Amino acid sequence: MVITGGDSAAPGTALLIAAAPVGKGRLVDASSVLPALAAVPPSALTGTPAATVVELADPLDPQTVLTRIRAAAAAEGPLFLYIAGQLQLDRKQRLLHLALARTTPATMRYTALPWHWVAAEAAIRRPGTTTVVVDLAADAEAWRYVASKGLALGPGVRVYGRVVPVTQRRDAAIPDYLKAYATIWRSGARPALATLHEQASARAGTEESLLLAIDAPSAARVAPAMAGQVTPTPAQAPAHAQARAAQAAPAARQSAAAPPQFDTAVQATPPVDDPHPAILAAAQAGRHAEAAAAAAAWEQQELRVHGPGSVQAIHWLEVRADLARLARDPRLSCELWMAAADARLARQQSSDDPDVEGAVDRAHHQWEQIRDPERARTLAPLLVRLRRSVPGRQRGALQVLQRRLESLHSGRPA
């Protein structure tokens, strides 16, 4: 049969994402692949007799994309994410982002989709049921990052595709790799995913590119394109491969070798390499206490170096908040997200700053997940205060919060 993603009896879900900035910042004509993929039978996209297909063309807002990914990830059957777009690297935090329509280098942290968000959503799914197929262009910094660290998403998540380096002086790249998938499927052929990857790589050309073929929970293949051949290159997949093998922060990040030992990450001096993949790997492996301890150690390090209220310390506070979400501790996650929002407001960030709004929105969402009425009532006053200062972009959020609070006091369902 073709591409299978777990139980073939369950309906599959395919989410097609084509994203790139508008204007001169566009490095890839991502949306040009959607008509080709849309012409393919849905069953080919998921390898299941029944399938749901959702398209996202040139999305504007990272929260919207996250919501779509989260909804698709909630399905029980096989999940296939097909992503065409461009990667950029946040220079401050050294994190990969998928650029969206409004993304510029200056606004990347607010307008692009953090790649680890994709990893986080994939991490909470049953191993072997998630496949991510990418056709990505990367700017110079993102290219160097991916070439050295890989693009794995963790144990149990298959990743196939290619990443090509692009400079601003070149014409927008074409997602030929994914277009080759569509061409093969429309011919009626239904090869296995590994075979399909090899055929698409050969059709897309052998110019400089990074081919991704990660088909096992803890094995990653990442190598330069060579005559349609993909050979293992451990030096290119390690950090992210290891990361996912252990399970890095909030629910997603990369994989490759043996899981790192977290008791060493909790020492006073954190490791030099990017710690996010390893922390996420630990969380995904269910070692939530270790992941939280490692993140707390990094937060203490940043507090010593940069001081309380620094963006570096706040970042790790937010990592801890997301780790609590992954550990299914909504009370703690809510508390930490509220603390992060307060810290950003104390830095004189405005109430409509995307980071502030995002922290309050996440705190509100986690508060909604608290099933203990007493705990929810205890946190409510702080959240109401924040909501009054930061109403967010969802209309009526404060009213929704107050209605649930009233129901908690009355004992009646909201």
Coordinates of C-alpha atoms in Angstrom, one line a residue:
M1 CA 0.0 0.0 0.0
V2 CA 1.0 3.6 0.1
I3 CA 1.7 6.0 2.9
T4 CA 0.3 4.5 6.1
G5 CA 0.2 6.4 9.4
G6 CA -0.9 3.9 12.0
D7 CA -4.3 2.4 12.0
S8 CA -5.5 2.4 8.4
A9 CA -9.1 1.8 9.5
A10 CA -9.3 5.2 11.1
P11 CA -9.9 8.2 8.9
G12 CA -6.8 10.2 8.2
T13 CA -6.2 13.9 8.3
A14 CA -4.0 15.9 6.0
L15 CA -3.2 19.6 6.7
L16 CA -1.6 21.4 3.8
I17 CA 0.3 24.6 4.8
A18 CA 1.8 26.9 2.3
A19 CA 3.3 30.0 3.9
A20 CA 5.7 32.8 3.0
P21 CA 5.9 36.5 3.5
V22 CA 4.4 38.9 1.0
G23 CA 6.6 41.3 -0.9
K24 CA 10.4 41.3 -1.2
G25 CA 10.8 39.1 1.8
R26 CA 9.4 36.1 0.0
L27 CA 12.0 33.4 -0.7
V28 CA 9.7 30.7 -1.9
D29 CA 6.5 30.6 -3.9
A30 CA 4.9 28.2 -1.4
S31 CA 1.3 28.6 -2.4
S32 CA 2.0 27.4 -6.0
V33 CA 2.0 23.8 -4.7
L34 CA -1.5 23.8 -3.3
P35 CA -3.4 23.4 -6.6
A36 CA -1.3 20.4 -7.4
L37 CA -1.9 18.8 -4.0
A38 CA -5.6 19.7 -4.1
A39 CA -5.9 17.7 -7.3
V40 CA -4.7 14.6 -5.5
P41 CA -7.3 12.1 -4.1
P42 CA -7.5 12.7 -0.3
S43 CA -6.8 9.0 0.3
A44 CA -3.3 9.4 -1.3
L45 CA -2.4 12.2 1.1
T46 CA -3.1 10.1 4.2
G47 CA -2.8 6.5 3.0
T48 CA -6.3 5.8 4.4
P49 CA -9.6 5.1 2.6
A50 CA -11.3 8.0 4.3
A51 CA -9.5 11.4 4.8
T52 CA -10.1 15.0 5.8
V53 CA -8.0 17.6 4.0
V54 CA -7.5 21.2 5.2
E55 CA -5.6 23.9 3.3
L56 CA -3.9 27.0 4.8
A57 CA -2.7 29.3 2.1
D58 CA -0.4 32.3 3.1
P59 CA -1.8 32.5 6.7
L60 CA -1.2 35.8 8.5
D61 CA -1.3 34.9 12.2
P62 CA 0.8 32.2 14.0
Q63 CA -2.0 31.6 16.5
T64 CA -4.3 30.8 13.7
V65 CA -1.9 28.2 12.2
L66 CA -1.3 26.7 15.7
T67 CA -5.0 26.4 16.2
R68 CA -5.4 24.5 12.9
I69 CA -2.5 22.2 13.7
R70 CA -3.9 21.6 17.1
A71 CA -7.3 20.7 15.7
A72 CA -5.7 18.4 13.2
A73 CA -3.5 16.8 15.9
A74 CA -6.6 16.1 18.0
A75 CA -7.9 13.5 15.4
E76 CA -7.3 9.9 16.3
G77 CA -6.3 8.7 12.9
P78 CA -3.1 9.2 11.0
L79 CA -2.0 12.8 10.7
F80 CA 0.0 14.2 7.7
L81 CA 1.3 17.7 7.7
Y82 CA 2.5 18.9 4.3
I83 CA 4.4 22.2 4.7
A84 CA 5.8 24.4 2.0
G85 CA 7.4 27.6 3.0
Q86 CA 10.5 29.3 4.3
L87 CA 12.5 29.0 7.5
Q88 CA 14.1 31.9 9.3
L89 CA 16.1 32.0 12.5
D90 CA 15.3 34.3 15.4
R91 CA 18.7 35.9 16.1
K92 CA 18.0 36.6 19.7
Q93 CA 16.7 33.2 20.9
R94 CA 18.3 31.2 18.1
L95 CA 15.0 29.4 17.3
L96 CA 13.7 28.4 13.9
H97 CA 10.4 29.9 12.6
L98 CA 8.2 29.3 9.7
A99 CA 7.7 32.7 8.1
L100 CA 4.1 33.8 7.5
A101 CA 2.5 36.4 5.3
R102 CA 3.3 39.4 7.5
T103 CA 6.7 38.2 8.7
T104 CA 9.8 40.4 8.4
P105 CA 13.2 40.0 10.1
A106 CA 12.2 42.7 12.7
T107 CA 8.8 41.1 13.5
M108 CA 9.6 37.4 13.3
R109 CA 9.0 36.6 16.9
Y110 CA 5.4 38.0 16.7
T111 CA 4.4 37.1 13.1
A112 CA 6.1 33.8 12.3
L113 CA 5.3 30.3 13.6
P114 CA 7.9 28.9 15.9
W115 CA 9.0 25.5 14.6
H116 CA 9.0 24.1 18.1
W117 CA 5.2 24.7 18.2
V118 CA 4.9 22.2 15.4
A119 CA 7.1 19.8 17.4
A120 CA 5.1 20.3 20.5
E121 CA 1.8 19.4 18.9
A122 CA 3.3 16.3 17.2
A123 CA 4.9 15.2 20.5
I124 CA 1.6 14.6 22.3
R125 CA 0.2 12.2 19.6
R126 CA 0.5 8.5 19.7
P127 CA 4.0 7.4 18.3
G128 CA 3.9 6.3 14.7
T129 CA 0.7 8.2 13.7
T130 CA 2.2 11.5 12.6
T131 CA 4.1 12.3 9.4
V132 CA 5.5 15.7 8.4
V133 CA 6.5 16.3 4.8
V134 CA 8.3 19.6 4.1
D135 CA 9.6 21.5 1.2
L136 CA 11.3 24.5 2.7
A137 CA 13.6 27.3 1.6
A138 CA 16.0 28.7 4.3
D139 CA 17.7 32.0 4.5
A140 CA 21.5 32.0 5.3
E141 CA 21.2 31.8 9.1
A142 CA 18.4 29.3 9.1
W143 CA 20.3 27.2 6.6
R144 CA 23.4 27.0 8.7
Y145 CA 21.3 26.1 11.7
V146 CA 19.4 23.3 10.0
A147 CA 22.5 21.9 8.3
S148 CA 24.2 21.6 11.7
K149 CA 21.3 20.6 13.9
G150 CA 18.7 19.0 11.6
L151 CA 15.0 19.3 11.5
A152 CA 13.7 16.3 13.3
L153 CA 10.5 16.5 15.4
G154 CA 11.1 13.7 17.9
P155 CA 10.6 10.0 18.5
G156 CA 7.6 8.5 16.7
V157 CA 7.3 11.4 14.2
R158 CA 8.3 10.7 10.6
V159 CA 9.8 13.6 8.8
Y160 CA 10.5 13.6 5.0
G161 CA 11.4 16.4 2.7
R162 CA 14.0 18.8 1.7
V163 CA 15.4 22.2 2.7
V164 CA 17.2 24.4 0.2
P165 CA 19.3 27.5 0.8
V166 CA 18.2 30.7 -0.7
T167 CA 19.6 34.2 -0.8
Q168 CA 17.6 37.4 -1.3
R169 CA 19.2 37.9 -4.7
R170 CA 17.6 34.8 -6.1
D171 CA 14.2 34.4 -7.6
A172 CA 11.6 32.8 -5.3
A173 CA 12.2 29.1 -5.0
I174 CA 9.6 26.6 -6.3
P175 CA 8.4 23.7 -4.1
D176 CA 9.4 21.2 -6.7
Y177 CA 9.8 18.4 -4.2
L178 CA 6.1 18.5 -3.1
K179 CA 5.0 19.1 -6.6
A180 CA 6.7 15.8 -7.5
Y181 CA 4.7 14.1 -4.9
A182 CA 1.5 15.4 -6.5
T183 CA 2.6 14.4 -10.0
I184 CA 3.4 10.8 -8.9
W185 CA 0.1 10.4 -7.1
R186 CA -1.9 11.8 -10.0
S187 CA -0.3 9.2 -12.2
G188 CA -2.1 6.6 -10.0
A189 CA 1.1 5.3 -8.4
R190 CA 1.0 4.8 -4.6
P191 CA 4.6 4.0 -3.6
A192 CA 5.6 3.6 0.1
L193 CA 6.6 6.9 1.7
A194 CA 10.4 6.2 1.6
T195 CA 10.2 5.3 -2.1
L196 CA 8.1 8.4 -2.8
H197 CA 10.7 10.5 -1.0
E198 CA 13.5 9.1 -3.2
Q199 CA 11.5 9.6 -6.4
A200 CA 10.5 13.2 -5.5
S201 CA 14.0 14.1 -4.5
A202 CA 15.3 12.8 -7.8
R203 CA 12.7 14.8 -9.8
A204 CA 13.3 18.0 -7.8
G205 CA 17.0 18.0 -8.8
T206 CA 20.3 17.4 -7.1
E207 CA 21.4 21.0 -6.5
E208 CA 22.5 21.9 -3.0
S209 CA 19.9 20.9 -0.6
L210 CA 19.3 19.0 2.6
L211 CA 17.2 15.8 2.3
L212 CA 15.3 14.6 5.3
A213 CA 14.3 11.0 5.8
I214 CA 13.5 10.3 9.4
D215 CA 11.4 7.2 9.6
A216 CA 12.2 5.6 13.0
P217 CA 11.4 6.9 16.5
S218 CA 15.1 7.5 17.3
A219 CA 16.9 7.4 14.0
A220 CA 17.4 10.5 11.8
R221 CA 18.7 10.7 8.3
V222 CA 19.8 14.1 7.2
A223 CA 22.3 14.6 4.3
P224 CA 23.1 16.8 1.3
A225 CA 21.3 15.8 -1.8
M226 CA 23.5 13.4 -3.8
A227 CA 22.0 11.9 -7.0
G228 CA 18.8 11.2 -5.3
Q229 CA 20.5 9.3 -2.5
V230 CA 20.1 9.9 1.2
T231 CA 22.9 8.7 3.4
P232 CA 23.0 9.0 7.2
T233 CA 25.0 11.9 8.5
P234 CA 24.9 11.8 12.3
A235 CA 26.8 15.1 12.5
Q236 CA 23.9 16.9 10.9
A237 CA 21.0 15.4 12.9
P238 CA 22.4 15.2 16.4
A239 CA 21.1 18.0 18.5
H240 CA 17.6 17.9 17.2
A241 CA 17.6 14.2 16.9
Q242 CA 18.8 13.7 20.4
A243 CA 16.5 16.3 21.5
R244 CA 13.4 14.5 20.3
A245 CA 14.8 11.1 21.3
A246 CA 14.7 12.4 24.9
Q247 CA 11.9 14.9 24.2
A248 CA 12.6 18.5 24.3
A249 CA 10.4 21.2 26.0
P250 CA 6.7 21.8 25.7
A251 CA 5.7 18.9 23.5
A252 CA 8.0 18.7 20.6
R253 CA 11.5 19.0 19.2
Q254 CA 14.0 16.9 17.5
S255 CA 15.8 13.4 17.6
A256 CA 18.8 11.3 16.5
A257 CA 21.1 9.7 19.0
A258 CA 20.7 8.5 22.5
P259 CA 18.7 10.5 24.9
P260 CA 20.7 13.0 26.9
Q261 CA 21.1 12.7 30.7
F262 CA 19.1 15.4 32.3
D263 CA 20.7 15.2 35.7
T264 CA 23.7 16.9 34.1
A265 CA 21.5 19.6 32.6
V266 CA 20.3 20.7 36.1
Q267 CA 23.8 21.7 37.1
A268 CA 24.6 25.3 37.9
T269 CA 26.2 25.9 34.5
P270 CA 23.8 24.8 31.7
P271 CA 25.3 23.1 28.6
V272 CA 26.5 25.3 25.8
D273 CA 24.4 23.8 23.0
D274 CA 20.8 24.8 22.4
P275 CA 19.0 23.1 25.4
H276 CA 15.5 23.3 24.0
P277 CA 15.5 20.0 22.0
A278 CA 16.8 17.9 25.0
I279 CA 14.3 19.5 27.4
L280 CA 11.5 18.9 25.0
A281 CA 12.7 15.3 24.5
A282 CA 12.6 14.7 28.2
A283 CA 9.0 16.1 28.4
Q284 CA 7.8 14.0 25.5
A285 CA 9.4 10.9 27.1
G286 CA 7.3 11.5 30.2
R287 CA 10.2 12.7 32.3
H288 CA 8.4 15.9 33.2
A289 CA 10.2 16.5 36.5
E290 CA 13.6 16.4 34.7
A291 CA 12.4 18.7 31.9
A292 CA 11.1 21.2 34.4
A293 CA 14.3 21.1 36.5
A294 CA 16.4 21.7 33.4
A295 CA 14.3 24.6 32.4
A296 CA 14.4 26.0 35.9
A297 CA 18.2 25.7 35.9
W298 CA 18.4 27.7 32.7
E299 CA 16.0 30.3 34.1
Q300 CA 18.2 30.7 37.2
Q301 CA 21.3 31.1 34.9
E302 CA 19.6 33.8 32.9
L303 CA 18.5 35.6 36.1
R304 CA 22.1 35.6 37.3
V305 CA 23.5 36.8 34.0
H306 CA 20.8 39.2 32.8
G307 CA 18.7 39.9 35.9
P308 CA 15.1 39.6 36.9
G309 CA 12.6 40.8 34.3
S310 CA 15.1 40.2 31.4
V311 CA 13.7 38.9 28.2
Q312 CA 16.0 35.9 28.6
A313 CA 14.6 35.0 32.0
I314 CA 11.0 35.5 30.8
H315 CA 11.6 33.2 27.9
W316 CA 12.5 30.4 30.3
L317 CA 9.5 31.2 32.5
E318 CA 7.4 30.7 29.4
V319 CA 9.2 27.4 28.6
R320 CA 8.3 26.2 32.1
A321 CA 4.7 27.2 31.5
D322 CA 4.5 25.2 28.4
L323 CA 6.2 22.2 30.0
A324 CA 3.5 22.3 32.7
R325 CA 1.0 22.2 29.9
L326 CA 2.7 19.1 28.5
A327 CA 2.7 17.6 32.0
R328 CA -1.0 18.2 32.1
D329 CA -0.7 20.5 35.1
P330 CA -3.0 23.4 34.0
R331 CA -3.0 25.1 37.4
L332 CA 0.8 25.5 37.3
S333 CA 0.8 26.3 33.6
C334 CA -1.8 29.1 34.2
E335 CA 0.2 30.5 37.1
L336 CA 3.5 30.6 35.1
W337 CA 1.8 32.2 32.0
M338 CA 0.3 34.8 34.3
A339 CA 3.7 35.5 35.8
A340 CA 5.2 35.8 32.3
A341 CA 2.5 38.3 31.3
D342 CA 3.1 40.3 34.5
A343 CA 6.8 40.3 33.9
R344 CA 6.4 41.6 30.3
L345 CA 4.0 44.3 31.4
A346 CA 6.5 45.3 34.1
R347 CA 9.0 45.8 31.2
Q348 CA 6.6 48.4 29.8
Q349 CA 5.5 46.1 27.0
S350 CA 2.0 47.3 25.8
S351 CA -1.2 45.4 26.5
D352 CA -1.6 44.7 22.8
D353 CA 2.0 43.4 22.4
P354 CA 1.7 39.9 20.8
D355 CA 3.9 38.3 23.5
V356 CA 1.8 39.8 26.3
E357 CA -1.5 38.8 24.6
G358 CA -0.2 35.4 24.0
A359 CA 0.8 34.9 27.6
V360 CA -2.6 36.0 28.9
D361 CA -4.4 33.9 26.3
R362 CA -2.5 30.8 27.2
A363 CA -3.1 31.5 30.9
H364 CA -6.8 31.8 30.2
H365 CA -6.8 28.6 28.2
Q366 CA -5.0 26.7 30.9
W367 CA -7.3 28.1 33.6
E368 CA -10.3 26.7 31.6
Q369 CA -8.7 23.2 31.8
I370 CA -8.5 23.3 35.6
R371 CA -11.1 20.8 36.9
D372 CA -10.7 21.5 40.6
P373 CA -13.2 24.3 41.3
E374 CA -11.4 25.5 44.4
R375 CA -8.1 25.9 42.5
A376 CA -9.8 27.6 39.6
R377 CA -11.5 30.1 42.0
T378 CA -8.2 30.8 43.7
L379 CA -6.5 31.8 40.4
A380 CA -9.5 33.6 39.0
P381 CA -8.9 37.1 40.6
L382 CA -5.4 37.3 39.2
L383 CA -6.6 36.2 35.7
V384 CA -9.5 38.7 35.8
R385 CA -7.1 41.5 36.6
L386 CA -4.9 40.5 33.7
R387 CA -7.9 40.2 31.4
R388 CA -9.0 43.7 32.2
S389 CA -5.6 45.0 31.3
V390 CA -5.1 42.7 28.4
P391 CA -8.4 41.9 26.7
G392 CA -6.8 40.2 23.8
R393 CA -8.1 39.7 20.3
Q394 CA -10.9 37.2 21.1
R395 CA -14.0 39.2 21.7
G396 CA -15.8 38.7 25.0
A397 CA -12.8 36.8 26.6
L398 CA -13.4 38.6 29.9
Q399 CA -17.1 37.9 29.8
V400 CA -16.5 34.2 29.2
L401 CA -14.0 34.1 32.1
Q402 CA -16.5 35.9 34.4
R403 CA -19.4 33.5 33.4
R404 CA -17.3 30.5 34.3
L405 CA -16.3 32.1 37.6
E406 CA -19.9 32.7 38.4
S407 CA -20.7 29.1 37.6
L408 CA -17.9 27.9 39.9
H409 CA -19.3 30.0 42.8
S410 CA -22.9 28.8 42.1
G411 CA -22.1 25.2 41.4
R412 CA -24.0 25.3 38.2
P413 CA -22.5 24.4 34.8
A414 CA -21.4 27.5 32.7

